[in-house]
mmCIF file of C-alpha atoms in Angstrom:
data_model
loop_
_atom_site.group_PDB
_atom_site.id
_atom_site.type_symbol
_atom_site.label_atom_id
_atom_site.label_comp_id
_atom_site.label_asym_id
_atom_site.label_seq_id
_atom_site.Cartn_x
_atom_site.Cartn_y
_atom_site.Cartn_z
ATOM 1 C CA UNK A 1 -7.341 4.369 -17.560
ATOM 2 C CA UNK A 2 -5.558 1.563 -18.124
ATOM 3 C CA UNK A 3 -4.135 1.034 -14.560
ATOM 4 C CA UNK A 4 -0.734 0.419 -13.286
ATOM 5 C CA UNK A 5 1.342 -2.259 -15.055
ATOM 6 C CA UNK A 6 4.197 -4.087 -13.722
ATOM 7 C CA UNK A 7 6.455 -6.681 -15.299
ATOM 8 C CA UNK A 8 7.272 -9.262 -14.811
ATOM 9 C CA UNK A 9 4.703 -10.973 -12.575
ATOM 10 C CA UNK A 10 6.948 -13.348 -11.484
ATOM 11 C CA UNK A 11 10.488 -13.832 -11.222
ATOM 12 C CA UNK A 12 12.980 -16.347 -9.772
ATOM 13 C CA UNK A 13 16.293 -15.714 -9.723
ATOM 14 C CA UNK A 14 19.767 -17.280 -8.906
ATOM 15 C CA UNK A 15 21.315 -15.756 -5.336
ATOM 16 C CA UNK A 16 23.963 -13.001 -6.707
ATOM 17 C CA UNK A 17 22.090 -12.416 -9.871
ATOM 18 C CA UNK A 18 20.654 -8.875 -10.828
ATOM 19 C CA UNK A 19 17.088 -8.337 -11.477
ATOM 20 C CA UNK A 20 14.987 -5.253 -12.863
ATOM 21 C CA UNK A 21 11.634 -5.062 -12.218
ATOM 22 C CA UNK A 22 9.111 -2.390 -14.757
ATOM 23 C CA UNK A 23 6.023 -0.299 -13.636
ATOM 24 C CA UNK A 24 4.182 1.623 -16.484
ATOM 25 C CA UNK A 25 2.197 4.409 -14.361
ATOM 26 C CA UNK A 26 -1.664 5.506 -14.941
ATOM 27 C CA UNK A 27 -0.258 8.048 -17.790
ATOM 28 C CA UNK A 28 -1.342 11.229 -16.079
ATOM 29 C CA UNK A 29 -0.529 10.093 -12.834
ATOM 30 C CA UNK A 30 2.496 12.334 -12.037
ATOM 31 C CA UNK A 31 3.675 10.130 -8.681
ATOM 32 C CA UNK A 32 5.266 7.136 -8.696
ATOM 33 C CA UNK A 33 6.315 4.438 -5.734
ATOM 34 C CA UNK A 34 7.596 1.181 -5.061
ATOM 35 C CA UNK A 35 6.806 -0.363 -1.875
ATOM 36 C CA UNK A 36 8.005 -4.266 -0.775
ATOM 37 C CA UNK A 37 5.349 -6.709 0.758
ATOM 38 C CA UNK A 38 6.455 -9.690 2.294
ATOM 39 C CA UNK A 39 5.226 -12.881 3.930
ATOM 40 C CA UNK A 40 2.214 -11.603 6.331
ATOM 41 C CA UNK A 41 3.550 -8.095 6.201
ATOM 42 C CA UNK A 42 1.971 -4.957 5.228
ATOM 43 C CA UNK A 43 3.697 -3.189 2.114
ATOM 44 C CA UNK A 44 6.522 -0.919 3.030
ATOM 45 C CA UNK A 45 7.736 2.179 1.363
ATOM 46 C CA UNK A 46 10.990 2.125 -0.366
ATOM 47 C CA UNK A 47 11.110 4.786 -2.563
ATOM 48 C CA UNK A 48 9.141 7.735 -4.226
ATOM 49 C CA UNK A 49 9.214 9.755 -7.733
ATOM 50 C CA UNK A 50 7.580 13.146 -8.462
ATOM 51 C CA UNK A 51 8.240 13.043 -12.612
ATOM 52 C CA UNK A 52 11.484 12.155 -13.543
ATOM 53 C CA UNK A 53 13.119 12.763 -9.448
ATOM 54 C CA UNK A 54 13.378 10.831 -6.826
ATOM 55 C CA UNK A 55 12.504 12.966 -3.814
ATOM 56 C CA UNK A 56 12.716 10.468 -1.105
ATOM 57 C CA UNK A 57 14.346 6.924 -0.609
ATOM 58 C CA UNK A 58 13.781 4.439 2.615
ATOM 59 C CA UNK A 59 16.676 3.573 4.563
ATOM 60 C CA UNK A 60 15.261 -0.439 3.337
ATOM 61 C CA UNK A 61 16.312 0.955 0.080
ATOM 62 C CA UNK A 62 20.536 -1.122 0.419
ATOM 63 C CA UNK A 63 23.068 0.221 -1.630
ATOM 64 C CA UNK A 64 22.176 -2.488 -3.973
ATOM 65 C CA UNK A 65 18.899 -1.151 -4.869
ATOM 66 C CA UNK A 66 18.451 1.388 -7.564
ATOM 67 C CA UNK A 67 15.307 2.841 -8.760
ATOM 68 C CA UNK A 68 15.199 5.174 -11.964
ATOM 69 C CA UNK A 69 12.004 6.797 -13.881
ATOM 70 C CA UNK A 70 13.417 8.199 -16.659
ATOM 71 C CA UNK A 71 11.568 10.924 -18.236
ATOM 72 C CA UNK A 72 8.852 10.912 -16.207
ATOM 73 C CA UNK A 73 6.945 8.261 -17.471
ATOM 74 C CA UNK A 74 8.194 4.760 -16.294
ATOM 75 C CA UNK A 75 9.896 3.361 -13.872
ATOM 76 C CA UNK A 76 12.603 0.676 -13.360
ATOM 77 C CA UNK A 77 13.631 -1.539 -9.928
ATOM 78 C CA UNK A 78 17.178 -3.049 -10.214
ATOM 79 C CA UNK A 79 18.790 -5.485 -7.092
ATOM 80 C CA UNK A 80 21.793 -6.125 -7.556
ATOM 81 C CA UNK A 81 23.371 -9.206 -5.921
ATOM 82 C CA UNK A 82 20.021 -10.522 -4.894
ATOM 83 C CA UNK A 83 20.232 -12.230 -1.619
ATOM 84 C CA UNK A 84 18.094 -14.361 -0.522
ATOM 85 C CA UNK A 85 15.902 -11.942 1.969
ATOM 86 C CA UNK A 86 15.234 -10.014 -1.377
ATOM 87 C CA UNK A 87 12.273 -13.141 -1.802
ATOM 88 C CA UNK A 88 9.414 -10.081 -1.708
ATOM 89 C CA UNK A 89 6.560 -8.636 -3.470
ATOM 90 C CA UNK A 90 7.199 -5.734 -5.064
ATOM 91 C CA UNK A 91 4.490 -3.214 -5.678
ATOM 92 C CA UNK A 92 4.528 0.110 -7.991
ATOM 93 C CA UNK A 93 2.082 2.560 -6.947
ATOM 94 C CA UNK A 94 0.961 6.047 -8.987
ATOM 95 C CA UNK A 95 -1.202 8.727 -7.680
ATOM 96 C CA UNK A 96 -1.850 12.355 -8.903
ATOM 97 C CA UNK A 97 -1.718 15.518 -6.606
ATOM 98 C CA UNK A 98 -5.412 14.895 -5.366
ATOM 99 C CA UNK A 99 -5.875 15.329 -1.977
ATOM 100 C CA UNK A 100 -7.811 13.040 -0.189
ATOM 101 C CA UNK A 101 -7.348 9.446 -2.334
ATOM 102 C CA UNK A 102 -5.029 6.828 -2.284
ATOM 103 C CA UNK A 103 -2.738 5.593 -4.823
ATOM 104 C CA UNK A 104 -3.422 3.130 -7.184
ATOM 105 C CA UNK A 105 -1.410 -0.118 -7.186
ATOM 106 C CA UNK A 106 -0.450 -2.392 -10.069
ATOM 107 C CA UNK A 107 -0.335 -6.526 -9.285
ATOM 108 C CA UNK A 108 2.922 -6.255 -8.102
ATOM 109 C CA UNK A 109 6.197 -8.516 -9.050
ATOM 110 C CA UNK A 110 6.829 -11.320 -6.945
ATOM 111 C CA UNK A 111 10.372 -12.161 -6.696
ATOM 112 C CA UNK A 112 11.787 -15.751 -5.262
ATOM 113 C CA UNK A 113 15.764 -15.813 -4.637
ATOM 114 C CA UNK A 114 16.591 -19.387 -4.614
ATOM 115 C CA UNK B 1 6.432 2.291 17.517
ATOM 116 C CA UNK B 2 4.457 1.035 14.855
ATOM 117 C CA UNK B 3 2.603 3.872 12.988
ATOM 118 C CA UNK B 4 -0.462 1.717 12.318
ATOM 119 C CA UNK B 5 -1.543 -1.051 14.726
ATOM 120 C CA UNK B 6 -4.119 -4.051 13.277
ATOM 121 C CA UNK B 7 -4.805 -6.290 16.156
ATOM 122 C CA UNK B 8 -6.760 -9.199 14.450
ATOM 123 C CA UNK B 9 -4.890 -11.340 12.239
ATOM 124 C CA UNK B 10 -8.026 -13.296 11.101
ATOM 125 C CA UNK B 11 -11.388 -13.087 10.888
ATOM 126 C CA UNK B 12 -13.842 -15.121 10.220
ATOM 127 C CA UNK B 13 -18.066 -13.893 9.144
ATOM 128 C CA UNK B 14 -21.056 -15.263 8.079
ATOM 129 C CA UNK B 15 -22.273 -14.668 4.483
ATOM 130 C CA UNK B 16 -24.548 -11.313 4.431
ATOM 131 C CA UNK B 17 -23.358 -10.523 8.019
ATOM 132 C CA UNK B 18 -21.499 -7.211 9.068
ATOM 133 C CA UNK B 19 -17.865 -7.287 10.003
ATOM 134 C CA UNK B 20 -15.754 -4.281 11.621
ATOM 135 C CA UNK B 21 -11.505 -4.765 11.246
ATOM 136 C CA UNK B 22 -9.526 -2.916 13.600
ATOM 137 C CA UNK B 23 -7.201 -0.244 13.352
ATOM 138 C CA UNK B 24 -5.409 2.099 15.465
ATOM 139 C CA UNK B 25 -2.581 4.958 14.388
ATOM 140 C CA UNK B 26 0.167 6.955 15.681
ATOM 141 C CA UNK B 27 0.849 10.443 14.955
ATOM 142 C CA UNK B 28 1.778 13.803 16.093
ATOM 143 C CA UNK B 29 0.188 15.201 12.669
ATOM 144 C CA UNK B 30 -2.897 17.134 12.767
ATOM 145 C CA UNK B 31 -3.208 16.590 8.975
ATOM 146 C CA UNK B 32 -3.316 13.269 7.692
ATOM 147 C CA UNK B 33 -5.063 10.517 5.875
ATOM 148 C CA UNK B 34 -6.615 7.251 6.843
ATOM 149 C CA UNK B 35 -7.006 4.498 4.001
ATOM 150 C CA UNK B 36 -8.501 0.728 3.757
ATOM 151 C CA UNK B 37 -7.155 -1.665 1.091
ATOM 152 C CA UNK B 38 -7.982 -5.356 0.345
ATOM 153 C CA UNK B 39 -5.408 -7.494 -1.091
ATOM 154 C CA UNK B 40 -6.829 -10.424 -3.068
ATOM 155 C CA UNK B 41 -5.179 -13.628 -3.049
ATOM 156 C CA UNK B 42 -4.081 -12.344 -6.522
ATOM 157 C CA UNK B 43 -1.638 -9.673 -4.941
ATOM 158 C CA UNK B 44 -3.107 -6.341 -6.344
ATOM 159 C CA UNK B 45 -3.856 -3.769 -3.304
ATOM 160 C CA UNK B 46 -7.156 -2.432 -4.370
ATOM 161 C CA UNK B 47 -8.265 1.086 -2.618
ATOM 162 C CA UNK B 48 -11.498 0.840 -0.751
ATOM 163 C CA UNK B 49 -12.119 4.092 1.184
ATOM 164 C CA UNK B 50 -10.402 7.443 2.684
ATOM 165 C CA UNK B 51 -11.094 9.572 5.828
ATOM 166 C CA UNK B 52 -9.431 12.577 6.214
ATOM 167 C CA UNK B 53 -8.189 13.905 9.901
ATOM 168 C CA UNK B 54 -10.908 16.863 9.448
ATOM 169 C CA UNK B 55 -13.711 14.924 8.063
ATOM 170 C CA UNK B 56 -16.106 15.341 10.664
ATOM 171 C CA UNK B 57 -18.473 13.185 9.121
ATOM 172 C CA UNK B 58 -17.408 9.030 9.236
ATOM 173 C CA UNK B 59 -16.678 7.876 5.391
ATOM 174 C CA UNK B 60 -19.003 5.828 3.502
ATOM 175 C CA UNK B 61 -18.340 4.209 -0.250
ATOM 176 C CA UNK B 62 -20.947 1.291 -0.680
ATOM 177 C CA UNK B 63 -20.841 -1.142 1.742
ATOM 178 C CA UNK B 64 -17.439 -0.580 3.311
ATOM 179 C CA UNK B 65 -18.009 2.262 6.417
ATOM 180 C CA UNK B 66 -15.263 3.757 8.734
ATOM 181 C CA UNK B 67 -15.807 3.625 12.410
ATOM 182 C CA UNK B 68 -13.993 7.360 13.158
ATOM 183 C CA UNK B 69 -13.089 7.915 16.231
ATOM 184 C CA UNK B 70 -9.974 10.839 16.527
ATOM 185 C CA UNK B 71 -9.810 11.102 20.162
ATOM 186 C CA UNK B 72 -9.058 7.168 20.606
ATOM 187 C CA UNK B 73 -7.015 7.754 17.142
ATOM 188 C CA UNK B 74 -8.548 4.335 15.649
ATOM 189 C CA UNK B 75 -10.061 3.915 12.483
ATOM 190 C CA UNK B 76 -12.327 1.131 12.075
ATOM 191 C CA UNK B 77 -13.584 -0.628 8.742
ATOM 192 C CA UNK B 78 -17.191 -2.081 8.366
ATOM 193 C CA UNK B 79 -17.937 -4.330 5.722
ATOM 194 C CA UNK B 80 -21.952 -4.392 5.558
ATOM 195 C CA UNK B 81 -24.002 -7.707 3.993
ATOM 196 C CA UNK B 82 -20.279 -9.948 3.695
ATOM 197 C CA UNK B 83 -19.833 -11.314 0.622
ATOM 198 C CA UNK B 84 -18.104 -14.406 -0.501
ATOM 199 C CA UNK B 85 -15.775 -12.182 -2.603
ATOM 200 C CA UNK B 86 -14.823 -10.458 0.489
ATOM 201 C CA UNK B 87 -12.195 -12.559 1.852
ATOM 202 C CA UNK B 88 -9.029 -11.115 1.417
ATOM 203 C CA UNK B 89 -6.504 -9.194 3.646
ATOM 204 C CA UNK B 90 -7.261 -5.981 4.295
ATOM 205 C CA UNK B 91 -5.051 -3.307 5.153
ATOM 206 C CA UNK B 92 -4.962 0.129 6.920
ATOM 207 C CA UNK B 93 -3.024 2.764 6.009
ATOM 208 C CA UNK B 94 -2.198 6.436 6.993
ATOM 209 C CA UNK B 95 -0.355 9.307 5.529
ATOM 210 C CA UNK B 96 0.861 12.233 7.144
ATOM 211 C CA UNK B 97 0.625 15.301 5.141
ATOM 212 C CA UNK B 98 3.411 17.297 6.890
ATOM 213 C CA UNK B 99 5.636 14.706 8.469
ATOM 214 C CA UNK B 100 7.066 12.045 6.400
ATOM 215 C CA UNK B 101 6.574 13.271 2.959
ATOM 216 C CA UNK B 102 4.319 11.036 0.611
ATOM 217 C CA UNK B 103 4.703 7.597 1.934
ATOM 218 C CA UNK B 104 1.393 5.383 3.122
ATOM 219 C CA UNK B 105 2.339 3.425 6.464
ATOM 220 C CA UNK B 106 0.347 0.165 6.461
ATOM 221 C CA UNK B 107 -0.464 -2.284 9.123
ATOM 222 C CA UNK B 108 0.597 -6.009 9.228
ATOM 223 C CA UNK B 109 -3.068 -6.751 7.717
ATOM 224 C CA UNK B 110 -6.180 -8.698 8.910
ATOM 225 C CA UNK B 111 -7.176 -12.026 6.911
ATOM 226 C CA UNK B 112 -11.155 -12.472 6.281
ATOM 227 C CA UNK B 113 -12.807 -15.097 5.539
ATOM 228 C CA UNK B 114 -16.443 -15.029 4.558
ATOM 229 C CA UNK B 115 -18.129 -18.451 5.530
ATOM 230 C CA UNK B 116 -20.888 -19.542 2.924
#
């Protein structure tokens, strides 16, 4: 169990620029879920992946937010246009169908629009 | 209304004292799940401990202990003997089973701070 990855840890970007944002899952975790934490805020849900679908999206989730998990196994964050209120932590979460336990979270990307 | 209420945004405790963060919910669900993170200064969310809405029995994992109480719909986290390496924020967190699909709600956090 090597836990949930995300890359980059960091990343400052240019208002209007894109970014993309990777989570590697816990590899039999099935779930998959990006939340975004900011300043003195709990995390909040944007979006969720059962294998390769996305069965739910947050209404946080702008038209300039896509979120894709291709095959099942990964998972990829793009912004488009960043704006400035994009500045955020964004965590990737996995879990398997298991009643009763949380997910597990990887160390998040923290992303600064300057 | 906020799903999951945390009332104190810092707190402070003596080394090898016992702390207890607040939490209260919202829901209409009769099926859900109550979680505590903590959230080092290093940003991971690390899962501490669960209690279900038909546990009948209050949740213990170590030294971190849930306060249970369904009628008052709160959920209260006791950290036994505080150690230095337990300041952090810690979060609540509940999902509904029926209601809103798979998505945690979490609270706005409480900041501890164990005093040597």
């Amino acid at each position: 169990d090597t836990g949930v990855s995300q890359n980059p840890r960091h990343k400052i970007t240019k208002r209007g620029q894109n970014v993309t944002f990777r989570c590697d899952p816990i590899s039999e975790h099935n779930r998959l879920y990006w939340y975004r934490q900011t300043l003195g805020q709990g995390p909040e849900f944007l979006t969720y992946f059962q294998n390769e679908a996305q069965l739910e999206k947050s209404r946080l989730l702008s038209d300039r937010f896509s979120a894709e998990r291709p095959k099942g196994s990964f998972s990829t964050l793009e912004i488009q246009r960043t704006e400035q209120g994009d500045s955020a932590m964004y965590l990737c979460a996995s879990s398997r169908r298991n009643r009763g336990y949380g997910y597990t979270f990887g160390s998040g990307t923290r992303l600064t629009v300057v | 209304a906020q799903k999951i209420t945390q009332t104190q945004p810092g707190m402070f405790v003596q080394e090898k004292e016992a702390v207890t963060l607040d939490c209260t919910y919202d829901t209409s669900d009769q099926s859900y799940g109550l979680f505590w993170y903590k959230q080092p200064s290093s940003g991971e969310m690390i899962f501490l401990i669960y209690q279900g809405s038909y546990d009948e029995q209050n949740a213990t994992e170590g030294r971190y202990s849930l306060n249970f109480q369904k009628a008052r719909k709160s959920t209260n986290l006791v950290i036994s003997a505080s150690q230095l390496g337990d300041s952090a924020m810690y979060f609540c967190a509940m999902r509904e089973t029926h209601s809103t699909g798979n998505q945690f709600y979490f609270g706005t956090g409480t900041s501890l701070t164990v005093i040597p």
